[in-house]
């Protein structure tokens, strides 16, 4: 028997990755680990399946994707239970996550033709003799590399767009959540048994690296910024395009005319759902002076009622516990105050809800992704100071604003890919809205029209429909025709307005 145990990482025995529950340590299941050859083979199989899948056209794919989403909806409780069994996630959180994923599959299936289908585009005066035609063709095989924190919704954001656009998908789930990943693949095969359009390859980080180098046509990566850079470097070798959905340090701004109770409720949920292990989780709050005290009191009251082991599940990755502890300690060492929780909040595998105030902006609790059920709340003079502080980090994923008169203006000024006004995280559930970040939070989009277009390349076709009035694109043009061209350009473009 061969067993590999790297501290903090799931064990591999006899070529099988063993997934365990982070709270109980109970085994959730085993999956075979892919080596480089197995990854290459999966991509070869996917390429054949991709030809069939693309050939089905939008209607054929829509019918099959809707069948898959029906299977998921039918078995949503089972999926919630599996997320609990493997990730320790409260069942209700798993069900909410699955519901959002189902919504995205439905949306992608129903909207792919509208967004990607063939269309005529208008010609311009200079080339009136050619009609313009545009369509979006699938890449072929898309590799999807997913994280563990939202093992259903996050990969499905990419997978649903990639499949609806006509690609086959090879999916590398996180080593912490391979069983959920395999379940998604298996249920898809129930709905679409003809070809292996959607496969999984399992293993540690190097399997993701192998997928980047296996000749896929695009990679959609979701995970940490550090790993995103490695993925991009690997993809650069073959000029494989990538989408990077990376981490964040999302801020909430609470303005003077905000509904303070609603803001506190959203800050607590946005910061502590999934035990704070949320890329778009609220980690920092900037509250203006007039509402600051009432807001802090409301947050402490609401967060203080959450129970570890109930609403607050375990921290999935053991090494994350050290990061959370370091952030709390650093905040307190630098003069911050814990108004809820404190240095002893971290009790492996749980972290109790923790609220920190007066934390200097240079501290790691404010600058780095904590990924635990912690919030920093900072008093600011006004919304301008809040925006400046919120925008001061290299990250720029999501954000939130609570207020009335100026809330949307403030939202626009936040340097982020998404922002929720008078709620937290709401943009992720609206399948019409693109999802993605700026700066260290990555680039490219999933969800919405932009998300669908990420998984297809535009194909432009111009078709001659008559002789050229001003033949410019030929060696056979005459001096008189060039003079006519100059005259036309001046007529069309020489005016000042
Ligand atoms: P990681 O970056 O550790 O891992 C993400 C995935 O990449 C995993 O499947 C991992 O495999 C794989 N991987 C690791 N090393 C390599 C490599 N060298 N080449 C290719 N693939 C590799 O992220 P986490 O799983 O820890 O996820 C949490 C992070 O994800 C947080 O920063 C969070 O903010 C971010 N995130 C971003 C979201 C967004 O949409 N912007 C959504 C959700 C999370 P393995 O696990 O086997 O190492």
Coordinates of C-alpha atoms and ligand atoms in Angstrom, one line a residue:
X1 CA 0.0 0.0 0.0
X2 CA 1.4 3.4 -0.9
X3 CA 0.2 6.3 1.2
X4 CA 1.2 10.0 0.9
X5 CA 0.4 12.4 3.6
X6 CA 1.5 16.0 3.4
X7 CA 0.6 17.8 6.6
X8 CA -2.5 19.9 6.0
X9 CA -3.3 18.2 2.7
X10 CA -5.8 15.4 2.0
X11 CA -4.1 11.9 2.0
X12 CA -3.6 9.8 -1.1
X13 CA -3.6 6.0 -0.8
X14 CA -3.1 3.5 -3.6
X15 CA -3.7 6.2 -6.1
X16 CA -6.9 7.4 -4.5
X17 CA -7.5 10.8 -3.1
X18 CA -9.3 10.6 0.3
X19 CA -11.7 13.4 1.0
X20 CA -12.5 13.9 4.7
X21 CA -14.9 16.2 6.6
X22 CA -12.9 19.1 8.1
X23 CA -15.0 19.0 11.3
X24 CA -15.2 15.3 12.1
X25 CA -12.4 13.9 10.1
X26 CA -14.8 11.3 8.7
X27 CA -14.1 10.0 5.2
X28 CA -16.5 11.5 2.6
X29 CA -15.2 9.4 -0.3
X30 CA -12.3 8.5 -2.5
X31 CA -11.5 9.4 -6.1
X32 CA -8.7 8.2 -8.4
X33 CA -5.8 10.6 -8.8
X34 CA -5.0 11.6 -12.4
X35 CA -1.4 11.6 -13.6
X36 CA -0.2 13.6 -16.6
X37 CA -1.2 10.9 -19.1
X38 CA -4.7 10.6 -17.6
X39 CA -5.2 14.4 -17.9
X40 CA -4.0 14.2 -21.5
X41 CA -6.4 11.3 -22.2
X42 CA -9.3 13.2 -20.6
X43 CA -8.6 16.2 -22.9
X44 CA -8.5 13.8 -26.0
X45 CA -11.8 12.3 -25.0
X46 CA -13.2 15.8 -24.4
X47 CA -12.1 16.9 -27.9
X48 CA -14.1 14.2 -29.5
X49 CA -17.1 14.9 -27.3
X50 CA -16.8 18.6 -28.1
X51 CA -17.3 18.0 -31.8
X52 CA -20.5 16.2 -31.1
X53 CA -21.7 18.7 -28.5
X54 CA -21.0 21.7 -30.7
X55 CA -22.8 20.0 -33.6
X56 CA -25.9 19.8 -31.4
X57 CA -26.4 23.5 -31.8
X58 CA -28.0 25.8 -29.3
X59 CA -31.3 24.0 -29.1
X60 CA -29.8 20.5 -28.7
X61 CA -27.5 21.8 -25.9
X62 CA -30.3 23.8 -24.3
X63 CA -32.5 20.7 -24.0
X64 CA -29.7 18.6 -22.5
X65 CA -28.5 21.4 -20.1
X66 CA -32.1 21.9 -18.9
X67 CA -32.3 18.1 -18.3
X68 CA -29.2 18.3 -16.1
X69 CA -30.5 21.3 -14.2
X70 CA -33.7 19.3 -13.6
X71 CA -31.7 16.4 -12.1
X72 CA -29.9 18.9 -9.8
X73 CA -33.2 20.5 -8.7
X74 CA -34.7 17.1 -8.1
X75 CA -31.8 16.1 -5.9
X76 CA -30.9 19.4 -4.3
X77 CA -31.3 18.1 -0.8
X78 CA -28.8 15.3 -1.6
X79 CA -26.3 17.9 -2.9
X80 CA -26.7 19.9 0.3
X81 CA -26.1 16.8 2.4
X82 CA -23.0 16.1 0.3
X83 CA -21.6 19.6 0.8
X84 CA -22.1 19.0 4.6
X85 CA -20.5 15.5 4.5
X86 CA -17.5 16.7 2.6
X87 CA -17.0 20.4 3.5
X88 CA -18.8 20.6 6.8
X89 CA -21.0 23.3 5.3
X90 CA -24.4 23.8 7.0
X91 CA -26.9 22.0 4.9
X92 CA -29.0 25.1 4.4
X93 CA -25.9 27.0 3.0
X94 CA -25.3 24.1 0.7
X95 CA -28.9 24.2 -0.6
X96 CA -28.7 27.9 -1.1
X97 CA -25.5 27.5 -3.0
X98 CA -26.9 24.7 -5.2
X99 CA -30.0 26.8 -5.9
X100 CA -27.9 29.6 -7.3
X101 CA -25.9 27.1 -9.4
X102 CA -29.1 25.7 -10.8
X103 CA -30.2 29.2 -11.7
X104 CA -27.0 29.8 -13.6
X105 CA -27.3 26.6 -15.6
X106 CA -30.9 27.5 -16.5
X107 CA -29.9 31.0 -17.5
X108 CA -26.9 29.9 -19.6
X109 CA -29.0 27.2 -21.4
X110 CA -31.7 29.7 -22.3
X111 CA -29.5 32.7 -23.2
X112 CA -26.7 31.1 -25.2
X113 CA -28.4 31.6 -28.6
X114 CA -29.3 35.2 -27.9
X115 CA -25.8 36.1 -26.8
X116 CA -23.7 33.9 -29.1
X117 CA -25.9 33.1 -32.1
X118 CA -25.2 34.3 -35.6
X119 CA -26.3 37.8 -36.4
X120 CA -26.0 40.5 -39.1
X121 CA -24.0 43.6 -38.2
X122 CA -24.4 46.9 -40.1
X123 CA -21.9 47.9 -42.7
X124 CA -20.2 51.3 -42.8
X125 CA -20.3 53.7 -45.7
X126 CA -16.7 53.0 -46.8
X127 CA -17.4 49.3 -47.2
X128 CA -21.1 49.2 -48.1
X129 CA -20.6 46.6 -50.7
X130 CA -19.8 44.0 -48.0
X131 CA -22.4 42.7 -45.5
X132 CA -21.1 41.9 -42.0
X133 CA -21.9 38.7 -40.1
X134 CA -20.9 37.8 -36.6
X135 CA -21.1 34.6 -34.6
X136 CA -19.4 33.2 -31.5
X137 CA -17.9 29.8 -31.9
X138 CA -16.9 27.5 -29.1
X139 CA -13.2 27.2 -28.2
X140 CA -13.4 23.4 -28.1
X141 CA -12.2 22.1 -24.7
X142 CA -12.2 24.3 -21.7
X143 CA -10.4 23.4 -18.5
X144 CA -12.1 24.5 -15.3
X145 CA -10.0 24.7 -12.1
X146 CA -12.2 25.2 -9.0
X147 CA -11.8 26.1 -5.3
X148 CA -13.2 24.3 -2.3
X149 CA -15.2 27.1 -0.6
X150 CA -18.2 27.0 -3.0
X151 CA -17.6 23.7 -4.7
X152 CA -21.0 23.8 -6.4
X153 CA -21.7 27.4 -7.4
X154 CA -18.2 28.6 -8.3
X155 CA -17.2 25.9 -10.8
X156 CA -20.7 25.8 -12.3
X157 CA -20.4 29.6 -13.0
X158 CA -17.7 28.6 -15.5
X159 CA -19.0 25.2 -16.5
X160 CA -22.5 26.3 -17.4
X161 CA -21.2 29.1 -19.6
X162 CA -18.6 26.9 -21.2
X163 CA -21.1 24.1 -21.9
X164 CA -23.8 26.4 -23.2
X165 CA -21.4 28.0 -25.6
X166 CA -20.6 24.5 -27.1
X167 CA -17.4 23.5 -25.4
X168 CA -16.5 20.2 -23.6
X169 CA -15.2 20.7 -20.1
X170 CA -12.5 19.0 -18.1
X171 CA -12.9 20.0 -14.5
X172 CA -10.3 19.8 -11.8
X173 CA -12.1 20.3 -8.5
X174 CA -10.2 21.3 -5.4
X175 CA -8.5 18.4 -3.6
X176 CA -10.7 19.3 -0.6
X177 CA -14.0 18.9 -2.5
X178 CA -13.5 16.2 -5.1
X179 CA -16.6 14.2 -4.1
X180 CA -19.0 17.1 -4.8
X181 CA -17.1 17.7 -8.1
X182 CA -17.4 14.1 -9.2
X183 CA -21.1 14.2 -8.2
X184 CA -21.7 17.1 -10.6
X185 CA -20.0 15.2 -13.4
X186 CA -21.9 12.0 -12.7
X187 CA -25.3 13.7 -12.7
X188 CA -24.4 15.4 -15.9
X189 CA -23.6 12.0 -17.4
X190 CA -27.1 10.9 -16.3
X191 CA -28.7 13.7 -18.2
X192 CA -26.3 13.5 -21.2
X193 CA -25.1 9.9 -21.5
X194 CA -24.1 10.0 -25.2
X195 CA -20.5 11.4 -24.9
X196 CA -18.2 12.5 -22.1
X197 CA -18.8 16.2 -22.6
X198 CA -18.0 17.0 -18.9
X199 CA -15.3 15.1 -17.1
X200 CA -13.4 15.5 -13.9
X201 CA -9.7 14.9 -13.2
X202 CA -8.6 14.7 -9.6
X203 CA -5.5 15.3 -7.5
X204 CA -3.4 18.0 -5.9
X205 CA -2.2 21.2 -7.4
X206 CA 0.0 19.6 -10.0
X207 CA -3.0 18.0 -11.6
X208 CA -4.3 21.6 -12.2
X209 CA -0.9 22.4 -13.6
X210 CA -1.1 19.4 -15.9
X211 CA -4.5 20.5 -17.1
X212 CA -3.0 24.0 -18.0
X213 CA -0.4 22.2 -20.2
X214 CA -2.7 19.5 -21.7
X215 CA -3.7 21.4 -24.8
X216 CA -7.0 22.8 -23.6
X217 CA -8.2 25.8 -25.5
X218 CA -9.0 28.0 -22.5
X219 CA -8.7 27.7 -18.7
X220 CA -11.2 29.2 -16.3
X221 CA -9.5 29.3 -12.9
X222 CA -11.0 30.2 -9.6
X223 CA -8.8 30.3 -6.5
X224 CA -6.2 32.3 -4.8
X225 CA -4.3 35.2 -6.4
X226 CA -1.0 33.4 -5.8
X227 CA -2.2 30.2 -7.6
X228 CA -3.8 32.3 -10.3
X229 CA -0.4 33.7 -11.2
X230 CA 1.0 30.2 -11.5
X231 CA -1.9 29.1 -13.7
X232 CA -1.3 32.1 -15.9
X233 CA 2.4 31.4 -16.2
X234 CA 1.7 27.8 -17.2
X235 CA -0.9 28.9 -19.7
X236 CA 1.6 31.5 -21.1
X237 CA 3.8 28.6 -22.4
X238 CA 1.1 27.7 -24.9
X239 CA -0.6 31.1 -25.2
X240 CA -3.7 29.4 -23.7
X241 CA -6.2 32.1 -22.7
X242 CA -7.3 32.3 -19.1
X243 CA -10.0 33.7 -16.9
X244 CA -8.7 34.4 -13.4
X245 CA -11.3 34.6 -10.6
X246 CA -9.1 35.3 -7.6
X247 CA -9.4 36.4 -4.0
X248 CA -10.8 39.6 -2.5
X249 CA -11.0 41.8 0.5
X250 CA -14.4 43.3 -0.1
X251 CA -15.5 46.4 1.7
X252 CA -18.9 47.6 2.9
X253 CA -19.5 51.3 3.2
X254 CA -22.3 52.4 5.6
X255 CA -23.4 56.0 4.8
X256 CA -25.1 58.4 7.2
X257 CA -28.6 57.8 5.8
X258 CA -28.3 54.0 5.9
X259 CA -30.8 51.6 7.5
X260 CA -28.3 50.6 10.3
X261 CA -30.1 47.4 11.3
X262 CA -30.3 46.2 7.7
X263 CA -26.6 47.1 7.2
X264 CA -25.6 45.2 10.3
X265 CA -27.6 42.2 9.2
X266 CA -25.9 42.2 5.8
X267 CA -22.5 42.8 7.2
X268 CA -22.8 39.8 9.6
X269 CA -24.2 37.5 6.9
X270 CA -21.9 38.8 4.1
X271 CA -18.9 38.5 6.4
X272 CA -19.7 35.2 8.2
X273 CA -21.7 33.0 5.9
X274 CA -19.7 29.9 5.0
X275 CA -17.6 30.8 8.1
X276 CA -16.2 33.8 6.2
X277 CA -14.7 31.5 3.5
X278 CA -16.2 33.5 0.7
X279 CA -14.3 35.2 -2.1
X280 CA -16.9 38.0 -2.2
X281 CA -17.3 38.0 1.6
X282 CA -17.4 41.3 3.4
X283 CA -14.2 41.6 5.3
X284 CA -13.9 45.3 6.0
X285 CA -16.6 47.8 6.9
X286 CA -16.2 51.6 6.8
X287 CA -19.1 53.3 8.7
X288 CA -19.5 57.1 8.8
X289 CA -19.2 58.7 12.2
X290 CA -22.9 59.5 12.8
X291 CA -24.0 55.8 12.5
X292 CA -20.8 54.1 13.6
X293 CA -21.7 53.4 17.3
X294 CA -25.2 52.1 16.5
X295 CA -23.8 50.0 13.6
X296 CA -21.0 48.4 15.7
X297 CA -23.5 47.6 18.5
X298 CA -26.0 46.0 16.0
X299 CA -23.2 43.9 14.4
X300 CA -21.9 42.7 17.8
X301 CA -25.5 41.8 18.8
X302 CA -26.3 39.9 15.7
X303 CA -22.9 38.2 15.3
X304 CA -22.8 37.3 19.0
X305 CA -25.9 35.1 18.4
X306 CA -24.2 32.9 15.8
X307 CA -23.1 29.5 17.1
X308 CA -19.9 27.7 16.0
X309 CA -20.8 24.2 14.8
X310 CA -24.3 25.5 13.8
X311 CA -24.5 28.6 11.6
X312 CA -20.7 28.9 11.6
X313 CA -19.2 25.7 10.1
X314 CA -15.6 24.6 10.3
X315 CA -12.6 26.2 8.5
X316 CA -11.9 23.8 5.6
X317 CA -8.2 24.2 5.3
X318 CA -6.1 23.6 8.4
X319 CA -3.5 26.1 7.3
X320 CA -6.1 28.8 7.0
X321 CA -6.6 28.7 10.8
X322 CA -3.1 30.1 11.2
X323 CA -3.8 32.9 8.8
X324 CA -6.9 33.9 10.7
X325 CA -5.1 33.8 14.0
X326 CA -2.3 35.9 12.6
X327 CA -4.7 38.5 11.4
X328 CA -6.5 38.8 14.7
X329 CA -3.3 38.9 16.7
X330 CA -1.8 41.5 14.3
X331 CA -4.9 43.7 14.6
X332 CA -4.8 43.6 18.4
X333 CA -1.0 44.0 18.6
X334 CA -1.3 47.2 16.6
X335 CA -3.8 48.7 18.9
X336 CA -7.1 47.4 17.6
X337 CA -9.9 46.2 19.9
X338 CA -12.0 43.0 19.7
X339 CA -15.6 43.9 20.5
X340 CA -16.6 40.3 19.8
X341 CA -14.3 37.3 20.1
X342 CA -10.6 37.9 20.3
X343 CA -7.2 36.1 20.4
X344 CA -9.0 32.8 21.5
X345 CA -11.6 32.9 18.7
X346 CA -9.6 30.3 16.8
X347 CA -10.4 26.8 18.2
X348 CA -9.6 24.3 15.4
X349 CA -11.4 23.5 13.3
X350 CA -13.8 26.4 14.2
X351 CA -13.4 30.2 14.4
X352 CA -15.9 32.1 16.5
X353 CA -17.4 35.2 15.1
X354 CA -15.0 38.1 15.7
X355 CA -15.5 41.8 15.3
X356 CA -12.5 44.1 15.4
X357 CA -12.5 47.9 15.6
X358 CA -9.9 50.7 15.6
X359 CA -7.6 48.4 13.5
X360 CA -4.9 50.4 11.7
X361 CA -5.2 50.2 7.9
X362 CA -1.7 48.8 7.6
X363 CA -2.6 45.7 9.6
X364 CA -2.9 42.3 7.8
X365 CA -6.5 42.1 9.1
X366 CA -7.4 45.0 6.8
X367 CA -5.0 44.4 3.9
X368 CA -5.0 40.6 3.4
X369 CA -7.7 38.1 2.6
X370 CA -8.6 36.6 6.0
X371 CA -11.2 34.0 4.9
X372 CA -12.6 33.5 8.4
X373 CA -15.8 34.8 10.2
X374 CA -14.1 38.1 11.1
X375 CA -15.0 41.7 10.3
X376 CA -13.0 44.9 10.8
X377 CA -15.2 48.0 11.3
X378 CA -13.5 51.4 10.9
X379 CA -15.0 54.8 11.6
X380 CA -14.7 57.4 8.8
X381 CA -15.6 61.0 8.6
X382 CA -17.7 60.7 5.4
X383 CA -18.3 58.6 2.3
X384 CA -15.3 60.1 0.5
X385 CA -12.9 58.8 3.1
X386 CA -14.8 55.5 3.0
X387 CA -14.3 55.2 -0.7
X388 CA -10.6 56.1 -0.5
X389 CA -10.0 53.5 2.1
X390 CA -12.1 50.9 0.4
X391 CA -10.1 51.4 -2.8
X392 CA -6.7 51.4 -1.2
X393 CA -6.0 47.7 -1.7
X394 CA -4.7 45.8 -4.8
X395 CA -7.8 43.6 -4.6
X396 CA -11.1 44.6 -6.3
X397 CA -13.7 41.9 -6.4
X398 CA -17.0 42.9 -4.9
X399 CA -18.3 45.3 -2.4
X400 CA -21.5 46.8 -0.7
X401 CA -22.9 50.1 0.1
X402 CA -25.7 51.0 2.6
X403 CA -27.4 54.3 2.2
X404 CA -30.1 56.2 0.4
X405 CA -29.3 59.5 -1.4
X406 CA -25.8 58.8 -2.5
X407 CA -25.6 55.0 -2.4
X408 CA -25.4 54.4 -6.1
X409 CA -22.9 57.2 -6.7
X410 CA -20.7 55.6 -4.0
X411 CA -21.2 52.2 -5.5
X412 CA -19.9 53.4 -8.9
X413 CA -16.8 54.9 -7.3
X414 CA -15.8 51.6 -5.6
X415 CA -12.9 49.9 -7.5
X416 CA -14.5 46.5 -7.9
X417 CA -16.1 44.3 -10.5
X418 CA -19.4 44.1 -8.6
X419 CA -21.2 46.0 -5.8
X420 CA -24.4 45.4 -3.9
X421 CA -26.5 48.4 -2.8
X422 CA -28.4 47.9 0.5
X423 CA -27.6 44.2 0.5
X424 CA -24.4 42.0 0.5
X425 CA -23.3 39.6 -2.2
X426 CA -26.7 39.9 -4.1
X427 CA -25.0 40.3 -7.5
X428 CA -23.9 36.7 -7.5
X429 CA -27.4 35.4 -7.6
X430 CA -28.5 37.5 -10.6
X431 CA -27.5 35.4 -13.6
X432 CA -27.8 38.4 -15.9
X433 CA -25.0 40.2 -14.1
X434 CA -21.4 39.4 -15.0
X435 CA -19.1 38.3 -12.2
X436 CA -15.4 39.0 -11.8
X437 CA -12.9 41.4 -10.4
X438 CA -10.2 43.9 -11.1
X439 CA -6.5 44.1 -10.0
X440 CA -5.4 41.2 -7.8
X441 CA -8.9 39.8 -7.9
X442 CA -8.3 38.8 -11.5
X443 CA -9.9 39.4 -14.9
X444 CA -12.4 38.0 -17.2
X445 CA -16.0 37.4 -16.4
X446 CA -18.4 34.5 -15.7
X447 CA -22.2 34.8 -15.5
X448 CA -24.3 37.1 -17.8
X449 CA -23.7 37.9 -21.4
X450 CA -20.1 38.7 -20.8
X451 CA -19.6 35.4 -19.1
X452 CA -21.0 33.5 -22.0
X453 CA -18.8 35.4 -24.4
X454 CA -15.7 34.3 -22.4
X455 CA -16.2 30.8 -23.6
X456 CA -16.5 31.5 -27.3
X457 CA -14.4 33.3 -29.9
X458 CA -16.0 35.8 -32.1
X459 CA -16.0 34.9 -35.8
X460 CA -16.4 37.8 -38.2
X461 CA -17.4 37.1 -41.8
X462 CA -17.8 39.8 -44.5
X463 CA -19.7 38.9 -47.6
X464 CA -19.4 40.9 -50.9
X465 CA -22.8 41.8 -52.1
X466 CA -21.9 44.1 -55.0
X467 CA -19.0 45.8 -56.9
X468 CA -17.0 48.4 -55.0
X469 CA -17.8 52.0 -55.7
X470 CA -14.4 53.1 -54.4
X471 CA -12.1 50.1 -54.9
X472 CA -9.5 50.6 -52.3
X473 CA -8.4 47.1 -51.5
X474 CA -7.0 46.1 -54.8
X475 CA -3.8 46.9 -56.7
X476 CA -6.0 47.6 -59.7
X477 CA -7.4 50.8 -58.4
X478 CA -6.9 53.8 -60.6
X479 CA -5.7 57.3 -59.7
X480 CA -9.2 58.6 -60.3
X481 CA -10.6 56.1 -57.8
X482 CA -8.0 57.1 -55.2
X483 CA -9.0 60.8 -55.7
X484 CA -12.6 59.7 -55.2
X485 CA -11.6 57.9 -52.0
X486 CA -9.8 61.1 -50.7
X487 CA -12.9 63.2 -51.5
X488 CA -15.2 60.7 -49.7
X489 CA -13.0 60.6 -46.6
X490 CA -13.0 64.4 -46.5
X491 CA -16.7 64.5 -46.9
X492 CA -17.4 61.9 -44.2
X493 CA -14.7 62.8 -41.7
X494 CA -13.1 66.2 -42.2
X495 CA -15.9 68.1 -40.4
X496 CA -15.0 69.1 -36.9
X497 CA -18.1 67.5 -35.3
Ligands
LIG1 P1 -6.1 27.7 -4.5 O1 -5.6 28.8 -5.3 O2 -5.3 27.1 -3.4 O3 -6.7 26.5 -5.4 C1 -7.6 26.7 -6.5 C2 -7.5 25.5 -7.4 O4 -6.2 25.6 -8.1 C3 -7.5 24.2 -6.7 O5 -8.2 23.3 -7.5 C4 -6.0 23.8 -6.7 O6 -5.8 22.5 -6.6 C5 -5.6 24.3 -8.0 N1 -4.1 24.5 -8.1 C6 -3.2 24.6 -7.1 N2 -2.0 24.8 -7.5 C7 -2.1 24.8 -8.9 C8 -1.1 25.0 -9.9 N3 0.2 25.2 -9.7 N4 -1.6 24.9 -11.2 C9 -2.9 24.8 -11.5 N5 -3.8 24.6 -10.5 C10 -3.4 24.6 -9.2 O7 -7.5 28.4 -3.9 P2 -8.4 27.7 -2.8 O8 -8.9 26.4 -3.2 O9 -7.7 27.9 -1.5 O10 -9.7 28.7 -2.9 C11 -9.8 29.9 -2.1 C12 -9.5 31.1 -2.9 O11 -10.3 31.2 -4.0 C13 -9.6 32.4 -2.2 O12 -8.6 33.3 -2.4 C14 -10.9 32.9 -2.7 O13 -11.1 34.3 -2.6 C15 -10.8 32.5 -4.1 N6 -12.1 32.4 -4.8 C16 -12.4 33.3 -5.7 C17 -13.7 33.3 -6.3 C18 -14.0 34.3 -7.4 O14 -14.9 34.0 -8.2 N7 -13.3 35.3 -7.6 C19 -14.8 32.4 -5.9 C20 -14.3 31.5 -4.8 C21 -13.1 31.6 -4.3 P3 -5.6 21.8 -5.2 O15 -6.7 22.2 -4.3 O16 -5.6 20.4 -5.5 O17 -4.3 22.4 -4.7

